[in-house]
Amino acid sequence: MNSRALTVGFDLDMTLIDSRPGIRAAYLALSEATGVHIDADLAVTRLGPPLAEELVHWFPAERVAEMSDRYRAIYPDHAIAPTLAMPGAREAIDAVHAAGGRAVVVTAKYQANALLHVKHLGIDADVVVGNLWAEAKAEALREHGAGVYVGDHTGDVRGARTANARSVAVATGPCSAAELRAAGADTVLPDLLAFPAWLTQYRATAV
């Protein structure tokens, strides 16, 4: 395949980064600031969908937009430092670059906070696009010409399929390998440590 045409999209939370400690801290801070109980341990077991889909469990619907803004404002002070890179994350990005390709992060996370994570962890993405979930991720994948999208959620599989990109799923988030396959993932890997070898094979067989 023409390496110049290689563009690989990556999800962020639970694909490239383990944001559970940071998000847990941010939810606890929001809970303390508002006096509203949030089960932060439960919330971090269902990462992937947009923030509003989680906040509606804890706040009346009419307050979700306000609470989303408050959460995003406190996020940098509580969530960036505790968040870790997932095993193999930097190596996966490096493998794309070594093949002459581009790595594009496409995430449902608020874009400014996504950029903070990428910078803090030294993840060398070429582009970061935020605020897109599931099928809507296809907008950015098409815009940047991504032929592969790597994610941990069935929503990521749907985004890849909508963009006519190859769906590579990693079983490192809330969805099991069986759920990812059932959603239509073309390939399911245990984690990103397996991605460089997969990419080598993919490039050798792609037409």
mmCIF file with all atom_site columns, C-alpha atoms in Angstrom:
data_model
loop_
_atom_site.group_PDB
_atom_site.id
_atom_site.type_symbol
_atom_site.label_atom_id
_atom_site.label_alt_id
_atom_site.label_comp_id
_atom_site.label_asym_id
_atom_site.label_entity_id
_atom_site.label_seq_id
_atom_site.pdbx_PDB_ins_code
_atom_site.Cartn_x
_atom_site.Cartn_y
_atom_site.Cartn_z
_atom_site.occupancy
_atom_site.B_iso_or_equiv
_atom_site.pdbx_formal_charge
_atom_site.auth_seq_id
_atom_site.auth_comp_id
_atom_site.auth_asym_id
_atom_site.auth_atom_id
_atom_site.pdbx_PDB_model_num
ATOM 1   C CA . MET A 1 1   ? 0.000   0.000   0.000  1.00 0.00 ? 1   MET A CA 1
ATOM 2   C CA . ASN A 1 2   ? 1.039   3.603   -0.481 1.00 0.00 ? 2   ASN A CA 1
ATOM 3   C CA . SER A 1 3   ? 2.369   4.681   2.931  1.00 0.00 ? 3   SER A CA 1
ATOM 4   C CA . ARG A 1 4   ? 1.585   8.305   2.115  1.00 0.00 ? 4   ARG A CA 1
ATOM 5   C CA . ALA A 1 5   ? -2.098  7.390   2.099  1.00 0.00 ? 5   ALA A CA 1
ATOM 6   C CA . LEU A 1 6   ? -1.952  5.684   5.497  1.00 0.00 ? 6   LEU A CA 1
ATOM 7   C CA . THR A 1 7   ? -3.997  7.553   8.085  1.00 0.00 ? 7   THR A CA 1
ATOM 8   C CA . VAL A 1 8   ? -5.055  5.799   11.276 1.00 0.00 ? 8   VAL A CA 1
ATOM 9   C CA . GLY A 1 9   ? -7.636  7.211   13.635 1.00 0.00 ? 9   GLY A CA 1
ATOM 10  C CA . PHE A 1 10  ? -7.526  6.496   17.363 1.00 0.00 ? 10  PHE A CA 1
ATOM 11  C CA . ASP A 1 11  ? -10.083 6.965   20.093 1.00 0.00 ? 11  ASP A CA 1
ATOM 12  C CA . LEU A 1 12  ? -8.749  8.548   23.304 1.00 0.00 ? 12  LEU A CA 1
ATOM 13  C CA . ASP A 1 13  ? -10.351 7.345   26.567 1.00 0.00 ? 13  ASP A CA 1
ATOM 14  C CA . MET A 1 14  ? -9.506  3.711   27.309 1.00 0.00 ? 14  MET A CA 1
ATOM 15  C CA . THR A 1 15  ? -7.851  3.346   23.903 1.00 0.00 ? 15  THR A CA 1
ATOM 16  C CA . LEU A 1 16  ? -4.838  5.669   24.107 1.00 0.00 ? 16  LEU A CA 1
ATOM 17  C CA . ILE A 1 17  ? -5.251  6.824   27.707 1.00 0.00 ? 17  ILE A CA 1
ATOM 18  C CA . ASP A 1 18  ? -6.482  5.327   30.967 1.00 0.00 ? 18  ASP A CA 1
ATOM 19  C CA . SER A 1 19  ? -8.443  8.334   32.105 1.00 0.00 ? 19  SER A CA 1
ATOM 20  C CA . ARG A 1 20  ? -10.331 6.539   34.881 1.00 0.00 ? 20  ARG A CA 1
ATOM 21  C CA . PRO A 1 21  ? -8.283  8.004   37.772 1.00 0.00 ? 21  PRO A CA 1
ATOM 22  C CA . GLY A 1 22  ? -8.540  11.513  36.389 1.00 0.00 ? 22  GLY A CA 1
ATOM 23  C CA . ILE A 1 23  ? -12.222 11.349  35.498 1.00 0.00 ? 23  ILE A CA 1
ATOM 24  C CA . ARG A 1 24  ? -12.985 9.860   38.901 1.00 0.00 ? 24  ARG A CA 1
ATOM 25  C CA . ALA A 1 25  ? -11.210 12.803  40.545 1.00 0.00 ? 25  ALA A CA 1
ATOM 26  C CA . ALA A 1 26  ? -13.118 15.282  38.383 1.00 0.00 ? 26  ALA A CA 1
ATOM 27  C CA . TYR A 1 27  ? -16.475 13.737  39.242 1.00 0.00 ? 27  TYR A CA 1
ATOM 28  C CA . LEU A 1 28  ? -15.634 13.793  42.947 1.00 0.00 ? 28  LEU A CA 1
ATOM 29  C CA . ALA A 1 29  ? -14.682 17.459  42.658 1.00 0.00 ? 29  ALA A CA 1
ATOM 30  C CA . LEU A 1 30  ? -17.957 18.217  40.874 1.00 0.00 ? 30  LEU A CA 1
ATOM 31  C CA . SER A 1 31  ? -19.858 16.327  43.550 1.00 0.00 ? 31  SER A CA 1
ATOM 32  C CA . GLU A 1 32  ? -18.144 18.307  46.298 1.00 0.00 ? 32  GLU A CA 1
ATOM 33  C CA . ALA A 1 33  ? -18.758 21.610  44.517 1.00 0.00 ? 33  ALA A CA 1
ATOM 34  C CA . THR A 1 34  ? -22.466 20.954  43.951 1.00 0.00 ? 34  THR A CA 1
ATOM 35  C CA . GLY A 1 35  ? -23.381 18.851  46.982 1.00 0.00 ? 35  GLY A CA 1
ATOM 36  C CA . VAL A 1 36  ? -24.853 16.225  44.657 1.00 0.00 ? 36  VAL A CA 1
ATOM 37  C CA . HIS A 1 37  ? -23.819 12.595  45.118 1.00 0.00 ? 37  HIS A CA 1
ATOM 38  C CA . ILE A 1 38  ? -22.025 11.093  42.096 1.00 0.00 ? 38  ILE A CA 1
ATOM 39  C CA . ASP A 1 39  ? -20.865 7.490   42.207 1.00 0.00 ? 39  ASP A CA 1
ATOM 40  C CA . ALA A 1 40  ? -17.537 8.184   40.532 1.00 0.00 ? 40  ALA A CA 1
ATOM 41  C CA . ASP A 1 41  ? -16.457 4.544   40.700 1.00 0.00 ? 41  ASP A CA 1
ATOM 42  C CA . LEU A 1 42  ? -19.549 3.530   38.746 1.00 0.00 ? 42  LEU A CA 1
ATOM 43  C CA . ALA A 1 43  ? -19.223 6.392   36.276 1.00 0.00 ? 43  ALA A CA 1
ATOM 44  C CA . VAL A 1 44  ? -15.724 5.386   35.211 1.00 0.00 ? 44  VAL A CA 1
ATOM 45  C CA . THR A 1 45  ? -16.910 1.876   34.289 1.00 0.00 ? 45  THR A CA 1
ATOM 46  C CA . ARG A 1 46  ? -18.930 3.271   31.391 1.00 0.00 ? 46  ARG A CA 1
ATOM 47  C CA . LEU A 1 47  ? -16.607 5.696   29.647 1.00 0.00 ? 47  LEU A CA 1
ATOM 48  C CA . GLY A 1 48  ? -17.056 6.361   25.952 1.00 0.00 ? 48  GLY A CA 1
ATOM 49  C CA . PRO A 1 49  ? -20.362 8.151   25.385 1.00 0.00 ? 49  PRO A CA 1
ATOM 50  C CA . PRO A 1 50  ? -20.625 11.934  25.686 1.00 0.00 ? 50  PRO A CA 1
ATOM 51  C CA . LEU A 1 51  ? -20.444 13.540  29.116 1.00 0.00 ? 51  LEU A CA 1
ATOM 52  C CA . ALA A 1 52  ? -24.129 14.470  29.120 1.00 0.00 ? 52  ALA A CA 1
ATOM 53  C CA . GLU A 1 53  ? -25.119 10.798  28.968 1.00 0.00 ? 53  GLU A CA 1
ATOM 54  C CA . GLU A 1 54  ? -23.378 10.231  32.303 1.00 0.00 ? 54  GLU A CA 1
ATOM 55  C CA . LEU A 1 55  ? -24.430 13.455  34.027 1.00 0.00 ? 55  LEU A CA 1
ATOM 56  C CA . VAL A 1 56  ? -28.104 12.762  33.397 1.00 0.00 ? 56  VAL A CA 1
ATOM 57  C CA . HIS A 1 57  ? -27.797 9.921   35.930 1.00 0.00 ? 57  HIS A CA 1
ATOM 58  C CA . TRP A 1 58  ? -26.931 12.436  38.658 1.00 0.00 ? 58  TRP A CA 1
ATOM 59  C CA . PHE A 1 59  ? -28.585 15.737  37.740 1.00 0.00 ? 59  PHE A CA 1
ATOM 60  C CA . PRO A 1 60  ? -32.012 16.760  36.408 1.00 0.00 ? 60  PRO A CA 1
ATOM 61  C CA . ALA A 1 61  ? -32.044 17.030  32.638 1.00 0.00 ? 61  ALA A CA 1
ATOM 62  C CA . GLU A 1 62  ? -32.455 20.807  32.781 1.00 0.00 ? 62  GLU A CA 1
ATOM 63  C CA . ARG A 1 63  ? -29.166 21.119  34.709 1.00 0.00 ? 63  ARG A CA 1
ATOM 64  C CA . VAL A 1 64  ? -27.036 18.835  32.537 1.00 0.00 ? 64  VAL A CA 1
ATOM 65  C CA . ALA A 1 65  ? -25.764 21.584  30.219 1.00 0.00 ? 65  ALA A CA 1
ATOM 66  C CA . GLU A 1 66  ? -24.752 23.718  33.210 1.00 0.00 ? 66  GLU A CA 1
ATOM 67  C CA . MET A 1 67  ? -23.069 20.795  34.950 1.00 0.00 ? 67  MET A CA 1
ATOM 68  C CA . SER A 1 68  ? -21.255 19.851  31.745 1.00 0.00 ? 68  SER A CA 1
ATOM 69  C CA . ASP A 1 69  ? -19.722 23.318  31.646 1.00 0.00 ? 69  ASP A CA 1
ATOM 70  C CA . ARG A 1 70  ? -18.730 23.127  35.318 1.00 0.00 ? 70  ARG A CA 1
ATOM 71  C CA . TYR A 1 71  ? -17.199 19.686  34.867 1.00 0.00 ? 71  TYR A CA 1
ATOM 72  C CA . ARG A 1 72  ? -15.172 20.780  31.859 1.00 0.00 ? 72  ARG A CA 1
ATOM 73  C CA . ALA A 1 73  ? -13.946 23.848  33.725 1.00 0.00 ? 73  ALA A CA 1
ATOM 74  C CA . ILE A 1 74  ? -12.653 21.863  36.716 1.00 0.00 ? 74  ILE A CA 1
ATOM 75  C CA . TYR A 1 75  ? -11.349 18.999  34.585 1.00 0.00 ? 75  TYR A CA 1
ATOM 76  C CA . PRO A 1 76  ? -7.842  20.353  33.845 1.00 0.00 ? 76  PRO A CA 1
ATOM 77  C CA . ASP A 1 77  ? -7.014  20.811  37.536 1.00 0.00 ? 77  ASP A CA 1
ATOM 78  C CA . HIS A 1 78  ? -8.166  17.337  38.555 1.00 0.00 ? 78  HIS A CA 1
ATOM 79  C CA . ALA A 1 79  ? -8.028  14.936  35.618 1.00 0.00 ? 79  ALA A CA 1
ATOM 80  C CA . ILE A 1 80  ? -4.876  15.571  33.590 1.00 0.00 ? 80  ILE A CA 1
ATOM 81  C CA . ALA A 1 81  ? -2.121  14.646  36.052 1.00 0.00 ? 81  ALA A CA 1
ATOM 82  C CA . PRO A 1 82  ? -3.626  11.323  37.279 1.00 0.00 ? 82  PRO A CA 1
ATOM 83  C CA . THR A 1 83  ? -4.324  10.023  33.766 1.00 0.00 ? 83  THR A CA 1
ATOM 84  C CA . LEU A 1 84  ? -1.914  7.482   32.298 1.00 0.00 ? 84  LEU A CA 1
ATOM 85  C CA . ALA A 1 85  ? -1.082  6.360   28.782 1.00 0.00 ? 85  ALA A CA 1
ATOM 86  C CA . MET A 1 86  ? -2.465  2.928   27.985 1.00 0.00 ? 86  MET A CA 1
ATOM 87  C CA . PRO A 1 87  ? 0.151   0.210   27.481 1.00 0.00 ? 87  PRO A CA 1
ATOM 88  C CA . GLY A 1 88  ? 1.345   0.408   23.892 1.00 0.00 ? 88  GLY A CA 1
ATOM 89  C CA . ALA A 1 89  ? -0.222  3.802   23.174 1.00 0.00 ? 89  ALA A CA 1
ATOM 90  C CA . ARG A 1 90  ? 2.949   5.651   22.243 1.00 0.00 ? 90  ARG A CA 1
ATOM 91  C CA . GLU A 1 91  ? 4.261   2.609   20.377 1.00 0.00 ? 91  GLU A CA 1
ATOM 92  C CA . ALA A 1 92  ? 1.053   2.437   18.315 1.00 0.00 ? 92  ALA A CA 1
ATOM 93  C CA . ILE A 1 93  ? 1.375   6.071   17.249 1.00 0.00 ? 93  ILE A CA 1
ATOM 94  C CA . ASP A 1 94  ? 5.075   5.550   16.549 1.00 0.00 ? 94  ASP A CA 1
ATOM 95  C CA . ALA A 1 95  ? 4.265   2.519   14.381 1.00 0.00 ? 95  ALA A CA 1
ATOM 96  C CA . VAL A 1 96  ? 1.944   4.630   12.226 1.00 0.00 ? 96  VAL A CA 1
ATOM 97  C CA . HIS A 1 97  ? 4.614   7.304   11.829 1.00 0.00 ? 97  HIS A CA 1
ATOM 98  C CA . ALA A 1 98  ? 7.306   4.715   11.090 1.00 0.00 ? 98  ALA A CA 1
ATOM 99  C CA . ALA A 1 99  ? 5.104   3.497   8.249  1.00 0.00 ? 99  ALA A CA 1
ATOM 100 C CA . GLY A 1 100 ? 4.988   7.026   6.854  1.00 0.00 ? 100 GLY A CA 1
ATOM 101 C CA . GLY A 1 101 ? 1.428   7.590   8.006  1.00 0.00 ? 101 GLY A CA 1
ATOM 102 C CA . ARG A 1 102 ? -0.535  10.059  10.106 1.00 0.00 ? 102 ARG A CA 1
ATOM 103 C CA . ALA A 1 103 ? -2.240  9.443   13.447 1.00 0.00 ? 103 ALA A CA 1
ATOM 104 C CA . VAL A 1 104 ? -5.515  11.265  14.077 1.00 0.00 ? 104 VAL A CA 1
ATOM 105 C CA . VAL A 1 105 ? -7.214  11.219  17.475 1.00 0.00 ? 105 VAL A CA 1
ATOM 106 C CA . VAL A 1 106 ? -11.015 11.388  17.215 1.00 0.00 ? 106 VAL A CA 1
ATOM 107 C CA . THR A 1 107 ? -12.809 11.445  20.552 1.00 0.00 ? 107 THR A CA 1
ATOM 108 C CA . ALA A 1 108 ? -16.074 12.363  22.238 1.00 0.00 ? 108 ALA A CA 1
ATOM 109 C CA . LYS A 1 109 ? -14.076 14.264  24.859 1.00 0.00 ? 109 LYS A CA 1
ATOM 110 C CA . TYR A 1 110 ? -14.161 18.062  24.955 1.00 0.00 ? 110 TYR A CA 1
ATOM 111 C CA . GLN A 1 111 ? -11.432 18.998  22.505 1.00 0.00 ? 111 GLN A CA 1
ATOM 112 C CA . ALA A 1 112 ? -9.500  21.398  24.749 1.00 0.00 ? 112 ALA A CA 1
ATOM 113 C CA . ASN A 1 113 ? -9.201  18.741  27.454 1.00 0.00 ? 113 ASN A CA 1
ATOM 114 C CA . ALA A 1 114 ? -8.298  16.058  24.921 1.00 0.00 ? 114 ALA A CA 1
ATOM 115 C CA . LEU A 1 115 ? -5.436  18.251  23.729 1.00 0.00 ? 115 LEU A CA 1
ATOM 116 C CA . LEU A 1 116 ? -4.234  18.669  27.317 1.00 0.00 ? 116 LEU A CA 1
ATOM 117 C CA . HIS A 1 117 ? -4.078  14.891  27.754 1.00 0.00 ? 117 HIS A CA 1
ATOM 118 C CA . VAL A 1 118 ? -2.173  14.312  24.534 1.00 0.00 ? 118 VAL A CA 1
ATOM 119 C CA . LYS A 1 119 ? 0.342   17.030  25.338 1.00 0.00 ? 119 LYS A CA 1
ATOM 120 C CA . HIS A 1 120 ? 0.809   15.965  28.974 1.00 0.00 ? 120 HIS A CA 1
ATOM 121 C CA . LEU A 1 121 ? 1.450   12.330  28.050 1.00 0.00 ? 121 LEU A CA 1
ATOM 122 C CA . GLY A 1 122 ? 3.635   13.024  25.028 1.00 0.00 ? 122 GLY A CA 1
ATOM 123 C CA . ILE A 1 123 ? 1.359   11.204  22.620 1.00 0.00 ? 123 ILE A CA 1
ATOM 124 C CA . ASP A 1 124 ? 2.529   12.407  19.218 1.00 0.00 ? 124 ASP A CA 1
ATOM 125 C CA . ALA A 1 125 ? -0.778  12.637  17.371 1.00 0.00 ? 125 ALA A CA 1
ATOM 126 C CA . ASP A 1 126 ? -0.838  14.665  14.166 1.00 0.00 ? 126 ASP A CA 1
ATOM 127 C CA . VAL A 1 127 ? -4.413  15.879  14.709 1.00 0.00 ? 127 VAL A CA 1
ATOM 128 C CA . VAL A 1 128 ? -6.824  15.846  17.665 1.00 0.00 ? 128 VAL A CA 1
ATOM 129 C CA . VAL A 1 129 ? -10.553 16.203  17.009 1.00 0.00 ? 129 VAL A CA 1
ATOM 130 C CA . GLY A 1 130 ? -12.968 16.287  19.925 1.00 0.00 ? 130 GLY A CA 1
ATOM 131 C CA . ASN A 1 131 ? -16.707 16.416  20.599 1.00 0.00 ? 131 ASN A CA 1
ATOM 132 C CA . LEU A 1 132 ? -17.607 13.554  18.238 1.00 0.00 ? 132 LEU A CA 1
ATOM 133 C CA . TRP A 1 133 ? -19.280 10.323  19.314 1.00 0.00 ? 133 TRP A CA 1
ATOM 134 C CA . ALA A 1 134 ? -20.159 7.069   17.535 1.00 0.00 ? 134 ALA A CA 1
ATOM 135 C CA . GLU A 1 135 ? -21.411 7.630   13.971 1.00 0.00 ? 135 GLU A CA 1
ATOM 136 C CA . ALA A 1 136 ? -20.505 11.329  14.156 1.00 0.00 ? 136 ALA A CA 1
ATOM 137 C CA . LYS A 1 137 ? -16.829 10.344  14.379 1.00 0.00 ? 137 LYS A CA 1
ATOM 138 C CA . ALA A 1 138 ? -17.087 9.477   10.690 1.00 0.00 ? 138 ALA A CA 1
ATOM 139 C CA . GLU A 1 139 ? -17.076 13.224  9.920  1.00 0.00 ? 139 GLU A CA 1
ATOM 140 C CA . ALA A 1 140 ? -13.477 13.615  11.089 1.00 0.00 ? 140 ALA A CA 1
ATOM 141 C CA . LEU A 1 141 ? -12.381 10.206  9.832  1.00 0.00 ? 141 LEU A CA 1
ATOM 142 C CA . ARG A 1 142 ? -13.550 11.068  6.330  1.00 0.00 ? 142 ARG A CA 1
ATOM 143 C CA . GLU A 1 143 ? -12.133 14.597  6.488  1.00 0.00 ? 143 GLU A CA 1
ATOM 144 C CA . HIS A 1 144 ? -8.667  13.287  7.321  1.00 0.00 ? 144 HIS A CA 1
ATOM 145 C CA . GLY A 1 145 ? -8.840  10.255  5.040  1.00 0.00 ? 145 GLY A CA 1
ATOM 146 C CA . ALA A 1 146 ? -8.547  7.633   7.769  1.00 0.00 ? 146 ALA A CA 1
ATOM 147 C CA . GLY A 1 147 ? -8.699  4.100   6.440  1.00 0.00 ? 147 GLY A CA 1
ATOM 148 C CA . VAL A 1 148 ? -8.461  2.561   9.915  1.00 0.00 ? 148 VAL A CA 1
ATOM 149 C CA . TYR A 1 149 ? -10.068 3.559   13.199 1.00 0.00 ? 149 TYR A CA 1
ATOM 150 C CA . VAL A 1 150 ? -8.941  2.069   16.508 1.00 0.00 ? 150 VAL A CA 1
ATOM 151 C CA . GLY A 1 151 ? -11.233 2.210   19.525 1.00 0.00 ? 151 GLY A CA 1
ATOM 152 C CA . ASP A 1 152 ? -12.447 0.341   22.578 1.00 0.00 ? 152 ASP A CA 1
ATOM 153 C CA . HIS A 1 153 ? -16.219 0.916   22.408 1.00 0.00 ? 153 HIS A CA 1
ATOM 154 C CA . THR A 1 154 ? -19.004 -0.352  20.183 1.00 0.00 ? 154 THR A CA 1
ATOM 155 C CA . GLY A 1 155 ? -19.626 3.319   19.375 1.00 0.00 ? 155 GLY A CA 1
ATOM 156 C CA . ASP A 1 156 ? -16.128 3.440   17.892 1.00 0.00 ? 156 ASP A CA 1
ATOM 157 C CA . VAL A 1 157 ? -16.968 0.438   15.736 1.00 0.00 ? 157 VAL A CA 1
ATOM 158 C CA . ARG A 1 158 ? -20.068 2.234   14.469 1.00 0.00 ? 158 ARG A CA 1
ATOM 159 C CA . GLY A 1 159 ? -18.021 5.343   13.728 1.00 0.00 ? 159 GLY A CA 1
ATOM 160 C CA . ALA A 1 160 ? -15.484 3.359   11.714 1.00 0.00 ? 160 ALA A CA 1
ATOM 161 C CA . ARG A 1 161 ? -18.161 1.537   9.736  1.00 0.00 ? 161 ARG A CA 1
ATOM 162 C CA . THR A 1 162 ? -20.003 4.782   8.981  1.00 0.00 ? 162 THR A CA 1
ATOM 163 C CA . ALA A 1 163 ? -16.752 6.183   7.594  1.00 0.00 ? 163 ALA A CA 1
ATOM 164 C CA . ASN A 1 164 ? -16.073 2.998   5.600  1.00 0.00 ? 164 ASN A CA 1
ATOM 165 C CA . ALA A 1 165 ? -12.851 2.614   7.582  1.00 0.00 ? 165 ALA A CA 1
ATOM 166 C CA . ARG A 1 166 ? -11.494 -0.652  8.931  1.00 0.00 ? 166 ARG A CA 1
ATOM 167 C CA . SER A 1 167 ? -12.579 -1.060  12.527 1.00 0.00 ? 167 SER A CA 1
ATOM 168 C CA . VAL A 1 168 ? -9.787  -2.243  14.823 1.00 0.00 ? 168 VAL A CA 1
ATOM 169 C CA . ALA A 1 169 ? -11.087 -2.704  18.357 1.00 0.00 ? 169 ALA A CA 1
ATOM 170 C CA . VAL A 1 170 ? -9.062  -3.077  21.535 1.00 0.00 ? 170 VAL A CA 1
ATOM 171 C CA . ALA A 1 171 ? -10.672 -4.839  24.485 1.00 0.00 ? 171 ALA A CA 1
ATOM 172 C CA . THR A 1 172 ? -9.336  -2.356  27.034 1.00 0.00 ? 172 THR A CA 1
ATOM 173 C CA . GLY A 1 173 ? -12.513 -0.397  27.788 1.00 0.00 ? 173 GLY A CA 1
ATOM 174 C CA . PRO A 1 174 ? -16.047 -1.131  28.938 1.00 0.00 ? 174 PRO A CA 1
ATOM 175 C CA . CYS A 1 175 ? -16.914 -3.398  25.987 1.00 0.00 ? 175 CYS A CA 1
ATOM 176 C CA . SER A 1 176 ? -15.816 -7.022  25.855 1.00 0.00 ? 176 SER A CA 1
ATOM 177 C CA . ALA A 1 177 ? -14.112 -8.599  22.862 1.00 0.00 ? 177 ALA A CA 1
ATOM 178 C CA . ALA A 1 178 ? -17.356 -10.477 22.137 1.00 0.00 ? 178 ALA A CA 1
ATOM 179 C CA . GLU A 1 179 ? -19.378 -7.249  22.191 1.00 0.00 ? 179 GLU A CA 1
ATOM 180 C CA . LEU A 1 180 ? -16.911 -5.553  19.870 1.00 0.00 ? 180 LEU A CA 1
ATOM 181 C CA . ARG A 1 181 ? -17.048 -8.445  17.407 1.00 0.00 ? 181 ARG A CA 1
ATOM 182 C CA . ALA A 1 182 ? -20.842 -8.502  17.546 1.00 0.00 ? 182 ALA A CA 1
ATOM 183 C CA . ALA A 1 183 ? -20.891 -4.783  16.770 1.00 0.00 ? 183 ALA A CA 1
ATOM 184 C CA . GLY A 1 184 ? -18.973 -5.470  13.568 1.00 0.00 ? 184 GLY A CA 1
ATOM 185 C CA . ALA A 1 185 ? -15.313 -4.848  14.388 1.00 0.00 ? 185 ALA A CA 1
ATOM 186 C CA . ASP A 1 186 ? -13.076 -6.156  11.602 1.00 0.00 ? 186 ASP A CA 1
ATOM 187 C CA . THR A 1 187 ? -10.270 -6.956  14.038 1.00 0.00 ? 187 THR A CA 1
ATOM 188 C CA . VAL A 1 188 ? -10.236 -7.264  17.832 1.00 0.00 ? 188 VAL A CA 1
ATOM 189 C CA . LEU A 1 189 ? -6.911  -6.949  19.643 1.00 0.00 ? 189 LEU A CA 1
ATOM 190 C CA . PRO A 1 190 ? -6.335  -7.493  23.374 1.00 0.00 ? 190 PRO A CA 1
ATOM 191 C CA . ASP A 1 191 ? -4.630  -4.078  23.656 1.00 0.00 ? 191 ASP A CA 1
ATOM 192 C CA . LEU A 1 192 ? -2.477  -1.609  21.751 1.00 0.00 ? 192 LEU A CA 1
ATOM 193 C CA . LEU A 1 193 ? 0.654   -3.642  22.420 1.00 0.00 ? 193 LEU A CA 1
ATOM 194 C CA . ALA A 1 194 ? -0.575  -5.891  19.613 1.00 0.00 ? 194 ALA A CA 1
ATOM 195 C CA . PHE A 1 195 ? -1.177  -3.018  17.215 1.00 0.00 ? 195 PHE A CA 1
ATOM 196 C CA . PRO A 1 196 ? 2.290   -2.580  15.607 1.00 0.00 ? 196 PRO A CA 1
ATOM 197 C CA . ALA A 1 197 ? 2.385   -6.219  14.512 1.00 0.00 ? 197 ALA A CA 1
ATOM 198 C CA . TRP A 1 198 ? -1.169  -5.964  13.213 1.00 0.00 ? 198 TRP A CA 1
ATOM 199 C CA . LEU A 1 199 ? -0.283  -2.812  11.266 1.00 0.00 ? 199 LEU A CA 1
ATOM 200 C CA . THR A 1 200 ? 2.696   -4.508  9.659  1.00 0.00 ? 200 THR A CA 1
ATOM 201 C CA . GLN A 1 201 ? 0.488   -7.389  8.521  1.00 0.00 ? 201 GLN A CA 1
ATOM 202 C CA . TYR A 1 202 ? -2.258  -5.037  7.364  1.00 0.00 ? 202 TYR A CA 1
ATOM 203 C CA . ARG A 1 203 ? 0.108   -2.996  5.227  1.00 0.00 ? 203 ARG A CA 1
ATOM 204 C CA . ALA A 1 204 ? 1.576   -6.141  3.709  1.00 0.00 ? 204 ALA A CA 1
ATOM 205 C CA . THR A 1 205 ? -1.834  -7.449  2.642  1.00 0.00 ? 205 THR A CA 1
ATOM 206 C CA . ALA A 1 206 ? -3.748  -4.241  1.872  1.00 0.00 ? 206 ALA A CA 1
ATOM 207 C CA . VAL A 1 207 ? -4.332  -3.498  -1.751 1.00 0.00 ? 207 VAL A CA 1
#
